[in-house]
PDB file of C-alpha atoms in Angstrom:
ATOM      1  CA  MET A  23     -31.627 -91.447 116.022  1.00  0.00           C
ATOM      2  CA  ALA A  24     -29.031 -93.400 114.033  1.00  0.00           C
ATOM      3  CA  LYS A  25     -29.221 -97.194 113.988  1.00  0.00           C
ATOM      4  CA  GLU A  26     -26.731 -99.762 112.741  1.00  0.00           C
ATOM      5  CA  VAL A  27     -27.834-101.574 109.590  1.00  0.00           C
ATOM      6  CA  ILE A  28     -26.294-104.890 108.590  1.00  0.00           C
ATOM      7  CA  MET A  29     -26.181-105.575 104.860  1.00  0.00           C
ATOM      8  CA  PRO A  30     -27.538-109.062 104.149  1.00  0.00           C
ATOM      9  CA  LYS A  31     -25.079-111.591 102.767  1.00  0.00           C
ATOM     10  CA  MET A  32     -26.535-112.822  99.478  1.00  0.00           C
ATOM     11  CA  GLY A  33     -24.679-116.099  99.035  1.00  0.00           C
ATOM     12  CA  GLN A  34     -21.784-117.869 100.701  1.00  0.00           C
ATOM     13  CA  THR A  35     -19.147-116.282  98.481  1.00  0.00           C
ATOM     14  CA  MET A  36     -20.285-112.654  98.861  1.00  0.00           C
ATOM     15  CA  GLU A  37     -17.569-110.530 100.447  1.00  0.00           C
ATOM     16  CA  ALA A  38     -18.606-106.966  99.575  1.00  0.00           C
ATOM     17  CA  GLY A  39     -21.554-104.945  98.359  1.00  0.00           C
ATOM     18  CA  THR A  40     -22.308-101.402  97.234  1.00  0.00           C
ATOM     19  CA  ILE A  41     -25.486 -99.459  97.982  1.00  0.00           C
ATOM     20  CA  ILE A  42     -26.752 -98.171  94.637  1.00  0.00           C
ATOM     21  CA  GLU A  43     -30.112 -96.668  95.656  1.00  0.00           C
ATOM     22  CA  TRP A  44     -31.704 -95.537  98.918  1.00  0.00           C
ATOM     23  CA  TYR A  45     -35.459 -96.149  99.309  1.00  0.00           C
ATOM     24  CA  VAL A  46     -35.775 -93.897 102.380  1.00  0.00           C
ATOM     25  CA  LYS A  47     -34.486 -90.468 103.310  1.00  0.00           C
ATOM     26  CA  GLU A  48     -32.527 -89.515 106.409  1.00  0.00           C
ATOM     27  CA  GLY A  49     -34.957 -89.084 109.295  1.00  0.00           C
ATOM     28  CA  ASP A  50     -37.674 -91.328 107.811  1.00  0.00           C
ATOM     29  CA  THR A  51     -39.279 -93.903 110.090  1.00  0.00           C
ATOM     30  CA  VAL A  52     -38.883 -97.496 108.945  1.00  0.00           C
ATOM     31  CA  LYS A  53     -40.337-100.763 110.196  1.00  0.00           C
ATOM     32  CA  LYS A  54     -38.455-103.992 110.833  1.00  0.00           C
ATOM     33  CA  GLY A  55     -38.131-105.935 107.579  1.00  0.00           C
ATOM     34  CA  GLU A  56     -38.862-102.918 105.356  1.00  0.00           C
ATOM     35  CA  PRO A  57     -36.327-102.550 102.513  1.00  0.00           C
ATOM     36  CA  ILE A  58     -34.309 -99.354 102.861  1.00  0.00           C
ATOM     37  CA  PHE A  59     -31.782 -99.691 100.045  1.00  0.00           C
ATOM     38  CA  LYS A  60     -30.897-101.514  96.838  1.00  0.00           C
ATOM     39  CA  PHE A  61     -27.410-102.939  96.497  1.00  0.00           C
ATOM     40  CA  GLU A  62     -25.169-104.878  94.163  1.00  0.00           C
ATOM     41  CA  SER A  63     -22.606-107.428  95.234  1.00  0.00           C
ATOM     42  CA  ASP A  64     -19.276-108.654  93.954  1.00  0.00           C
TER      43      ASP A  64
END
């Protein structure tokens, strides 16, 4: 089942980010607080 994921804001000036690596695959079970992706910000 799909769930909404909110990208964390890493600083007060961050306006956008890009996911550069996924740590989990579609359909994997994840726990609250578990990292699921790596991203870079502006």
